[in-house]
Short mmCIF file of C-alpha atoms in Angstrom, two decimals:
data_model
loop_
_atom_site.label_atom_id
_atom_site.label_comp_id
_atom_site.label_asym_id
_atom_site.label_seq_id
_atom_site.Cartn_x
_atom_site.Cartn_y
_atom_site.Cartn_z
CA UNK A 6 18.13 -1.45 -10.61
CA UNK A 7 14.97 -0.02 -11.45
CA UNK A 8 12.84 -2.79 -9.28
CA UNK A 9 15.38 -1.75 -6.67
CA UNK A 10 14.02 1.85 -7.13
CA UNK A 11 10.73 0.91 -7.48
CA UNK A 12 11.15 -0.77 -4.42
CA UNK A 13 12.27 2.54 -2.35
CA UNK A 14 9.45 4.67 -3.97
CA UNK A 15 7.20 1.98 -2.49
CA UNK A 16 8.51 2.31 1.03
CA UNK A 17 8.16 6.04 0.74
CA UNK A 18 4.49 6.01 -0.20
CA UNK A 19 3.66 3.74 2.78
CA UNK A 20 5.43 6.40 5.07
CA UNK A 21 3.19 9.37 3.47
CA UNK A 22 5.86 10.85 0.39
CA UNK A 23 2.76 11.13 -2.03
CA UNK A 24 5.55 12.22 -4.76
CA UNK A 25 7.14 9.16 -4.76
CA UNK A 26 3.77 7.65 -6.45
CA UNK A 27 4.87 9.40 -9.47
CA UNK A 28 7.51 6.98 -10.29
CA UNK A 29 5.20 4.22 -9.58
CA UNK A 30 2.93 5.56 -12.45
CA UNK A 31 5.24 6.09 -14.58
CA UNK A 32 6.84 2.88 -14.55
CA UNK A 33 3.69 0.71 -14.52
CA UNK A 34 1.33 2.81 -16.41
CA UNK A 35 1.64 0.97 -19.91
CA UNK A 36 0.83 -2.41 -18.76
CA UNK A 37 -1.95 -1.11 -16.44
CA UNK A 38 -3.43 0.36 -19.52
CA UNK A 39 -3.23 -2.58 -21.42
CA UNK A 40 -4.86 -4.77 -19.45
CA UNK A 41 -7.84 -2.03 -19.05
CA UNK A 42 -7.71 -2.05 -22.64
CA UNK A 43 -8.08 -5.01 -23.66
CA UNK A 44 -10.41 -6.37 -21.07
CA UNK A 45 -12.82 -3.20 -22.28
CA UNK A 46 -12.16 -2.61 -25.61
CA UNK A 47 -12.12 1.61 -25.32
CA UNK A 48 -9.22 3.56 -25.09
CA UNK A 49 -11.51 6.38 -23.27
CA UNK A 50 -12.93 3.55 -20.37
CA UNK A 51 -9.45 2.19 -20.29
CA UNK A 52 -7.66 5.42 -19.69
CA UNK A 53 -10.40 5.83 -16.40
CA UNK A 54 -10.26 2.36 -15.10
CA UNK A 55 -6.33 2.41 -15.31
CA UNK A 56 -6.39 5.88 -13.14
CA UNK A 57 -8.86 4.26 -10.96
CA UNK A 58 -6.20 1.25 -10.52
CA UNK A 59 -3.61 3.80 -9.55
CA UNK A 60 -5.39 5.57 -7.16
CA UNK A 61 -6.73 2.37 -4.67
CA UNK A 62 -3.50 1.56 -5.23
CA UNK A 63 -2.05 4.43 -3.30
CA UNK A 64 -4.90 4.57 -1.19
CA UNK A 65 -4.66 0.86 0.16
CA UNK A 66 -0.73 0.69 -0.18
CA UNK A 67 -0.82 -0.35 3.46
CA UNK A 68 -2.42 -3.71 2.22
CA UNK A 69 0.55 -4.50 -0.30
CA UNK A 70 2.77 -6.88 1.31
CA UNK A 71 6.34 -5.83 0.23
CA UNK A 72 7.50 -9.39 0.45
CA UNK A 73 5.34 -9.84 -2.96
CA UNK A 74 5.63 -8.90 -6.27
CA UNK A 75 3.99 -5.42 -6.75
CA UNK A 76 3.13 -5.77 -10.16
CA UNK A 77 1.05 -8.53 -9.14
CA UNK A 78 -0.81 -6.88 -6.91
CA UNK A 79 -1.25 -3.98 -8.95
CA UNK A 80 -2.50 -5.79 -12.09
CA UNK A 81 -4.94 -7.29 -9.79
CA UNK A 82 -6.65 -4.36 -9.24
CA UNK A 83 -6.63 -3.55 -12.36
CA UNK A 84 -8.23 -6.79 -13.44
CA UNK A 85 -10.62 -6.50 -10.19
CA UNK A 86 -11.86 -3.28 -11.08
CA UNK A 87 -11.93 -4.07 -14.86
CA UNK A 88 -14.27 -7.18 -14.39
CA UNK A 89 -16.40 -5.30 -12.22
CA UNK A 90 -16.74 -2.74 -14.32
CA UNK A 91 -18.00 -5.06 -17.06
CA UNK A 92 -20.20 -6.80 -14.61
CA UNK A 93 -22.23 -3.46 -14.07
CA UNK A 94 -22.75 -2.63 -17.57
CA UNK A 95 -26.14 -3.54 -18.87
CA UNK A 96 -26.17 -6.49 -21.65
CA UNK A 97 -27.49 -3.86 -24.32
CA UNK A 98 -23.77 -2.10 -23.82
CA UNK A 99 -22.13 -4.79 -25.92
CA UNK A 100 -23.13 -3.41 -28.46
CA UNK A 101 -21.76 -0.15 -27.42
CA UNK A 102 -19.10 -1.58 -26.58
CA UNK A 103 -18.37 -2.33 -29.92
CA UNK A 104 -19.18 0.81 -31.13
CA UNK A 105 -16.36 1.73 -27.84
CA UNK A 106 -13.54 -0.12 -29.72
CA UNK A 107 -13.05 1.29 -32.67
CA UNK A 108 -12.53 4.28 -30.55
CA UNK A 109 -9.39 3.88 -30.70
CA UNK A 110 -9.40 3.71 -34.35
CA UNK A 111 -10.97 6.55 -35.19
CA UNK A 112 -8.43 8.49 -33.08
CA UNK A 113 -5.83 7.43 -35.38
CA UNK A 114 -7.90 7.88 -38.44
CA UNK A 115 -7.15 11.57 -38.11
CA UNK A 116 -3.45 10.76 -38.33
CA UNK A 117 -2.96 12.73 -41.19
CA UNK A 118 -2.59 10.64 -44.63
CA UNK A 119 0.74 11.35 -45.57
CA UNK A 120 2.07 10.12 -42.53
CA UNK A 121 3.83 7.07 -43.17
CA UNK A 122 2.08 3.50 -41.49
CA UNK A 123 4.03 0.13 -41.44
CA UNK A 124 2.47 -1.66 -44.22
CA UNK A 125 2.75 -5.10 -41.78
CA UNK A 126 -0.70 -6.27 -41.60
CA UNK A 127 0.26 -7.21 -37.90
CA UNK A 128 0.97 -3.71 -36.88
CA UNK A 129 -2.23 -2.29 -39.29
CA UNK A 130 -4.32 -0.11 -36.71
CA UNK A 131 -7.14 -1.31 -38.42
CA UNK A 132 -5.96 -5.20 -37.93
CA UNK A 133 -5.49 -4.17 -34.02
CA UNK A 134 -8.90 -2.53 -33.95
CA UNK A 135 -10.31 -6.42 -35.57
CA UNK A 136 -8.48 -8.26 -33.75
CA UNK A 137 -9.89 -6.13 -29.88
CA UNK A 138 -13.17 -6.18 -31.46
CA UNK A 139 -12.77 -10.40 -31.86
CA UNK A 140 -11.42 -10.57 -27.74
CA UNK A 141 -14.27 -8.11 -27.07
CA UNK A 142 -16.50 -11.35 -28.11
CA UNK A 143 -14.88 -13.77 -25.46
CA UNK A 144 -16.26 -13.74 -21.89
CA UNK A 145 -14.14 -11.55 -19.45
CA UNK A 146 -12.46 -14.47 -17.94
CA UNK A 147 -10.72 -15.41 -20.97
CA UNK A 148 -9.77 -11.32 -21.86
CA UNK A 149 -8.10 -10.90 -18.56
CA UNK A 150 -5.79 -14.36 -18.98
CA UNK A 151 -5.18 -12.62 -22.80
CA UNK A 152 -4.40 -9.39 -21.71
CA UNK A 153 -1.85 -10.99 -18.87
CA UNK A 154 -0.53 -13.44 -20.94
CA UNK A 155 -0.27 -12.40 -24.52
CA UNK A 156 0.28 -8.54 -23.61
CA UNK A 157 2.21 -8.22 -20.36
CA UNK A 158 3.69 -11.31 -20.91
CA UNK A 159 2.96 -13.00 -17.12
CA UNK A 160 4.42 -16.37 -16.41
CA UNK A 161 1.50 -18.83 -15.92
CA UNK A 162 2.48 -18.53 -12.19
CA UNK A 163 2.13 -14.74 -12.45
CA UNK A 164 -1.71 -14.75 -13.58
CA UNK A 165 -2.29 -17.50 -11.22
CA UNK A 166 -1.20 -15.31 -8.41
CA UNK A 167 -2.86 -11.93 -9.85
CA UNK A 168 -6.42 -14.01 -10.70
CA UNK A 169 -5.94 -15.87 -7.85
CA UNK A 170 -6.43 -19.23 -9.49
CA UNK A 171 -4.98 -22.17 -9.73
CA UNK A 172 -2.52 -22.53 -12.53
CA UNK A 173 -4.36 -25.58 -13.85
CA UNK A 174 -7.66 -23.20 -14.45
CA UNK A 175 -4.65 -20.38 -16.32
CA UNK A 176 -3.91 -23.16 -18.49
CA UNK A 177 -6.79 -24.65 -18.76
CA UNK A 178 -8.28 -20.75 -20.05
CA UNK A 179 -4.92 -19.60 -21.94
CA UNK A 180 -5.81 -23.17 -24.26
CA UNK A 181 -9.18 -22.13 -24.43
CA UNK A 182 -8.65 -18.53 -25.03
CA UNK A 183 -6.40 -19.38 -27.74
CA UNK A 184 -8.71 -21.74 -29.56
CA UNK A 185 -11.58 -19.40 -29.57
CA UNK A 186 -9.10 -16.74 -30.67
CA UNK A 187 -8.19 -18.96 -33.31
CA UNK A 188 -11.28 -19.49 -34.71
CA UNK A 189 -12.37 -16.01 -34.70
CA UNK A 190 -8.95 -14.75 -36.36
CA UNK A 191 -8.59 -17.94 -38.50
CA UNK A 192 -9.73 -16.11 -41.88
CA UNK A 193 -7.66 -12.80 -41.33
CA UNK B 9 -9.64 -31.95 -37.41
CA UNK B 10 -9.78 -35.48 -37.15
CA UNK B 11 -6.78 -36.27 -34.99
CA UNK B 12 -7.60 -36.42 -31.35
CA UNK B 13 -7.79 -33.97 -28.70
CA UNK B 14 -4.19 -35.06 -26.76
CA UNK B 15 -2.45 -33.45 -30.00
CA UNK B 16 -4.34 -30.31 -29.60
CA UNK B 17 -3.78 -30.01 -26.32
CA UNK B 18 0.30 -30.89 -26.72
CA UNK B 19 0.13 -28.01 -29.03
CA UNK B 20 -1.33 -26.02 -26.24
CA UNK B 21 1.77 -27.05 -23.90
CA UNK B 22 3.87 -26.80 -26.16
CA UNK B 23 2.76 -22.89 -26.97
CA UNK B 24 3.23 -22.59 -23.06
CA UNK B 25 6.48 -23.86 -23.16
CA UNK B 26 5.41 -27.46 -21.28
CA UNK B 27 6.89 -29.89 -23.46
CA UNK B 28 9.49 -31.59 -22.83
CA UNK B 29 12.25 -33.52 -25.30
CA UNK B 30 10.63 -36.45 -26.28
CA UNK B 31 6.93 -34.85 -26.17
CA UNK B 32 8.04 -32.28 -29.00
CA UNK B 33 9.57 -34.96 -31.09
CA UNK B 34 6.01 -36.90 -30.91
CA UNK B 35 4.25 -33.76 -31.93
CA UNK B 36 6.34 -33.04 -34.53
CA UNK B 37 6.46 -36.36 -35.98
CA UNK B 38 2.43 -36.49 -36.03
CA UNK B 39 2.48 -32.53 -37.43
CA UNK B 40 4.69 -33.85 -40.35
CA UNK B 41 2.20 -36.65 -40.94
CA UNK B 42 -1.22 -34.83 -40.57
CA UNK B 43 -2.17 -32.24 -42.96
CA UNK B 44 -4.78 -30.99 -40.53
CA UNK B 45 -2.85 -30.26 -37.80
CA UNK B 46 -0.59 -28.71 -39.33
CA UNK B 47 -2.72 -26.38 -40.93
CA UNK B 48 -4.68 -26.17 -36.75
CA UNK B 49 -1.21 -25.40 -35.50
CA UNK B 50 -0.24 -22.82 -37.99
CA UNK B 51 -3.37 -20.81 -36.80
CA UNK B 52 -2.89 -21.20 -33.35
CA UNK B 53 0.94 -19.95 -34.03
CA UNK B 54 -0.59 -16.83 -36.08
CA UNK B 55 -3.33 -16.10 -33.46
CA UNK B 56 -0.35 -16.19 -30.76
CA UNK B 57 1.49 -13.80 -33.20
CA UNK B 58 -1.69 -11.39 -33.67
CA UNK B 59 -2.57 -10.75 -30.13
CA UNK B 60 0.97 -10.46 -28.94
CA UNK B 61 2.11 -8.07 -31.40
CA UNK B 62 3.53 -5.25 -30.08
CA UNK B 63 0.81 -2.94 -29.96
CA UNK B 64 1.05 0.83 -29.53
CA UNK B 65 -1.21 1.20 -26.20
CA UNK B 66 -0.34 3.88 -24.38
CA UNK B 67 -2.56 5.82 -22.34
CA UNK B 68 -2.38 9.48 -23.07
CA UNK B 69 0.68 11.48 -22.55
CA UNK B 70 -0.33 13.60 -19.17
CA UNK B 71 -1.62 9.77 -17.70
CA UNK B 72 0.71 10.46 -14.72
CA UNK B 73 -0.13 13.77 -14.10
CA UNK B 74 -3.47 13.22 -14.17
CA UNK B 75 -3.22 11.07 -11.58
CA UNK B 76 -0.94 12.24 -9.51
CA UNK B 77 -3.90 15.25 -9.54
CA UNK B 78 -6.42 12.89 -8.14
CA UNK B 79 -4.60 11.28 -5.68
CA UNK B 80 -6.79 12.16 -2.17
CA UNK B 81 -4.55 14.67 -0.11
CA UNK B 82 -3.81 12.79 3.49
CA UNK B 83 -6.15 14.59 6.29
CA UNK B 84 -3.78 15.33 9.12
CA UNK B 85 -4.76 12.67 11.24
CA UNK B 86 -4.27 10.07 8.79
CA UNK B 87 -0.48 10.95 8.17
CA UNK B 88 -0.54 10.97 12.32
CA UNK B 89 -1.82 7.65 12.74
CA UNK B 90 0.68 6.36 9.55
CA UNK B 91 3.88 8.34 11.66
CA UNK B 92 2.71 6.59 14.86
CA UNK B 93 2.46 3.09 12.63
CA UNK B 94 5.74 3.57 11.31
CA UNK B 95 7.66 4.39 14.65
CA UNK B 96 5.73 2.51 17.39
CA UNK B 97 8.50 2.91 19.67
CA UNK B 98 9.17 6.76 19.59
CA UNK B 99 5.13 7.11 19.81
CA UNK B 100 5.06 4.79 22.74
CA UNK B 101 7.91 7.01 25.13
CA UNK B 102 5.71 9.95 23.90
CA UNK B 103 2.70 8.65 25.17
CA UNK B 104 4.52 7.46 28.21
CA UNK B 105 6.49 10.66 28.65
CA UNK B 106 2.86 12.55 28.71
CA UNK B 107 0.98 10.41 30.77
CA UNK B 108 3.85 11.24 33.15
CA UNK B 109 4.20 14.45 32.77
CA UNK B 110 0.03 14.89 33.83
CA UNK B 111 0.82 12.73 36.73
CA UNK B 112 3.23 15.68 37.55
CA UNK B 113 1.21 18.33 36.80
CA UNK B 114 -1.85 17.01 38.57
CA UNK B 115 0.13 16.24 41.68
CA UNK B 116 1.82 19.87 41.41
CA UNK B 117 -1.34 21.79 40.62
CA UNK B 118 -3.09 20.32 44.12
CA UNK B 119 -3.53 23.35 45.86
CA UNK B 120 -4.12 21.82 49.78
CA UNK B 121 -1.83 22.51 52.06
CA UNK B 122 -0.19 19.13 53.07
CA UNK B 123 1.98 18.55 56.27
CA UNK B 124 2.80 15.43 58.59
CA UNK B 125 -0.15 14.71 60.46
CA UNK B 126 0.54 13.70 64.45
CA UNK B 127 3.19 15.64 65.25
CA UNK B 128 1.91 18.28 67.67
CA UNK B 129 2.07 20.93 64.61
CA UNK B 130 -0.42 23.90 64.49
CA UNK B 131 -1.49 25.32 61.65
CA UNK B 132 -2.31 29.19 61.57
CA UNK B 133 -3.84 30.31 58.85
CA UNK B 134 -1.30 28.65 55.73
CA UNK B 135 1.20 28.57 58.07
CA UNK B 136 2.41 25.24 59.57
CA UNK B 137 4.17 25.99 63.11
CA UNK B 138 6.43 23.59 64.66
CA UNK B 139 5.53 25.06 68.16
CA UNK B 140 7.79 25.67 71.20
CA UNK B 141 9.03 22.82 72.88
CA UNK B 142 7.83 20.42 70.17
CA UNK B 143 11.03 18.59 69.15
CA UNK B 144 10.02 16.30 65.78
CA UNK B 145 13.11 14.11 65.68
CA UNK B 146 12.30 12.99 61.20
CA UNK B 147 12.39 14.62 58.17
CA UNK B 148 9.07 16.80 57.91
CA UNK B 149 7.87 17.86 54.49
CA UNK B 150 5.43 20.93 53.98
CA UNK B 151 3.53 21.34 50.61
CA UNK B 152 1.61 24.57 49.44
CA UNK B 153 2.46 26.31 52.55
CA UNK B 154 4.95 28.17 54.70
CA UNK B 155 6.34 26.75 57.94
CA UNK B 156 7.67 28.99 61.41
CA UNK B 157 9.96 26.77 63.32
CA UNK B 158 9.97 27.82 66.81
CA UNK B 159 10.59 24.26 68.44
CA UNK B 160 13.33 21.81 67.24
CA UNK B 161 13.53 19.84 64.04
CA UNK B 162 16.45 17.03 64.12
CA UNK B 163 15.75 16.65 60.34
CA UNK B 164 15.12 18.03 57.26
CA UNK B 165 12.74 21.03 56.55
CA UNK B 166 11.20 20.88 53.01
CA UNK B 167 8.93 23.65 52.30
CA UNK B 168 7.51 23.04 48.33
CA UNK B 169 5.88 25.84 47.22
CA UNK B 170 6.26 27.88 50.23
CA UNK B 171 8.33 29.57 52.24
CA UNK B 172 9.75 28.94 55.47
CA UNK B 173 9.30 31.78 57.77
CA UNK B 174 12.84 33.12 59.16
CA UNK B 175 11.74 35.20 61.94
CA UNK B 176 11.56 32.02 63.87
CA UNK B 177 14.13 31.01 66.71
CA UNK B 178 13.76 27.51 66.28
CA UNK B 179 16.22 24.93 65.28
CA UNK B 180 17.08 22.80 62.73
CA UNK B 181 19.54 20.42 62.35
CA UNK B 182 19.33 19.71 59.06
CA UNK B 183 19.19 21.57 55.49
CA UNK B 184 15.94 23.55 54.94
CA UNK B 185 15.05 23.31 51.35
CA UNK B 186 12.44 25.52 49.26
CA UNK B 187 10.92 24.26 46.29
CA UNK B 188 9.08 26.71 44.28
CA UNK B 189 9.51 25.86 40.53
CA UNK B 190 7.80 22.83 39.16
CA UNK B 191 11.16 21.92 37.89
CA UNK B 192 13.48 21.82 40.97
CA UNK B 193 10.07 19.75 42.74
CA UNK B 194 10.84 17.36 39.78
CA UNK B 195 14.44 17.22 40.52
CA UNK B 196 14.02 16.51 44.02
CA UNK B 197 11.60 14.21 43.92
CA UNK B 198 13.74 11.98 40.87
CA UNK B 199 16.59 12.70 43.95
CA UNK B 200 14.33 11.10 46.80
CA UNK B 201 13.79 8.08 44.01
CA UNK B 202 17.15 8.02 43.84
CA UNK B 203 18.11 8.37 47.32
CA UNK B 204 15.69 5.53 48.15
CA UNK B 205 16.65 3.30 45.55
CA UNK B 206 19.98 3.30 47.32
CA UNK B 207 18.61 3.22 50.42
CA UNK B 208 16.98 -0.41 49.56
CA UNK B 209 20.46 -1.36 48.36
CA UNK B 210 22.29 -0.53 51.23
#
């Protein structure tokens, strides 16, 4: 129902209805996000690179083929832009970057006290601020397979088509990914 | 971890969801048996669990808005061209239907007097004369100017944009017809179409 909607709004953004974008957003705006996020590490440089997604988006709508998946075209952007972006910061911005992540941290640090926090380490804000900081370390190719694959929860045919990869490199990275991750998270 | 790299990478497929039947029953077997692996596929399981936990991301509450505010507004011509994309065939008649419509104009906004040429006619200042004792046995057609009969016409008269004079004593055997409005020339010339059209099919 709501891909058939989705699906409308579409068509009525390729004939000019600007509003109908706003649905689009809406709907997709989470995962777009996420994949930002975790491929930067900063809530703030997400939250831009996710509106930047959204906008080429509407601006090269004409280029979407409506016979594919739109959320595969869309997350490509995202991870497009998101790669680039890392590509143009200077090496010294690492360390920033770090710096970046727990952004998102102190944020909810001024959650007041009293308010109550689920005591599961896996849900911890703190934990979830580690374990960014740990996929901050990995090079960009592996964050992007993470953040499809472990977040959005692609098939392996999914990231193949949004990376534009072969599925034997996704698997070949999601294995690799997962035993760097592994080391890195082994003593949490 | 001793144990080879195949088991690692079963546990791999198997965390992908690649294994099939008998593959799982190996790996579990050897999991059961080895101490190390276990304890390597425990972490990989927890490492799955960590980064896939449902984390609270969410971009910040006016996200939409904020974007919806960016969005570049369409310059006019852009929506144009996207209309004209979107209905190529309406956008082809107009352009048709205007190319036409100059041919029209053009041909109705020429000024020059135009009459049959070779048929003993005089013109007198705008005014074509079918003189005495000329008899013009065809259709004769007069644009952007009046016409006096004073001879014989075993035709049609048609005076477009113009008049045809009445203080005249000539004759004519057919209709005289004056054209003035751009309209009525349109009409009569989709008429003559016509008429010849049926003409060919007779």
């Amino acid at each position: 129902m709501m891909e058939e909607r989705l699906k409308k709004s579409i068509k009525l953004v390729k004939k000019g209805d600007q509003t109908a974008f706003e649905d689009i957003v809406s709907y997709y705006q989470n995962n777009v996000f996420a994949i930002c996020f975790r491929m930067l590490g900063s809530k703030h440089e997400a939250e831009d690179l996710a509106q930047e997604t959204f906008i080429r988006a509407y601006v090269n709508i004409h280029s979407y083929d409506e016979n594919r998946k739109f959320s595969t075209w869309l997350y490509r952007i995202a991870t497009n832009l998101s790669i680039d972006r890392i590509r143009k910061k200077k090496p010294d911005y690492y360390l920033d970057a770090e710096i970046k992540g727990t952004e998102g941290l102190t944020l909810y640090s001024q959650i007041p006290n009293d308010q109550v926090l689920p005591d599961n380490e896996v849900e911890s804000l703190e934990m979830q601020a580690y374990i960014q900081k740990e996929i901050m370390a990995l090079p960009a190719k592996y964050r992007s397979i993470i953040a499809l694959r472990f977040l959005n929860e692609l098939s392996l045919k999914e990231i193949s088509d949004v990376l534009e990869i072969p599925v034997g490199t996704v698997k070949t990275r999601i294995h690799r990914g997962r035993e760097a991750l592994r080391k890195r998270l082994r003593h949490v | 971890m001793s144990c080879d790299k195949e088991i690692v990478e079963m546990m791999h497929q198997y965390l992908d969801g690649d294994l099939d039947k008998s593959e799982e029953k190996k790996l579990r077997a050897h999991l059961q048996s080895c101490q190390a692996c276990q304890h390597h596929f425990h972490e990989l399981k927890r490492t799955v669990a960590l980064v896939t936990a449902n984390v609270d991301l969410q971009p910040s509450p006016d996200f939409t808005k904020k974007v919806m505010s960016q969005l570049p507004t369409e310059k006019k011509r852009n929506s144009v061209i996207r209309w004209m994309r979107v209905h190529p065939m309406i956008t082809a008649a107009a352009i048709f239907f205007i190319l036409m419509m100059s041919g029209v104009f053009s041909a109705w906004n020429q000024d020059q007097l135009s009459y049959p040429t070779g048929k003993n006619l005089i013109v007198k200042n705008d005014i074509v004369i079918v003189p005495e004792g000329v008899t013009i046995n065809e259709d004769i057609e007069i644009q952007n100017g009046n016409v006096k009969i004073e001879g014989k016409v075993n035709g049609d008269v048609i005076v477009i944009n113009g008049e045809h004079l009445t203080a005249s004593a000539g004759a004519v055997s057919g209709d005289i017809k004056q054209i003035d409005q751009i309209f009525s020339w349109l009409w009569y010339r989709l008429k003559e179409l016509g008429q010849s059209v049926f003409d060919l099919t007779k």
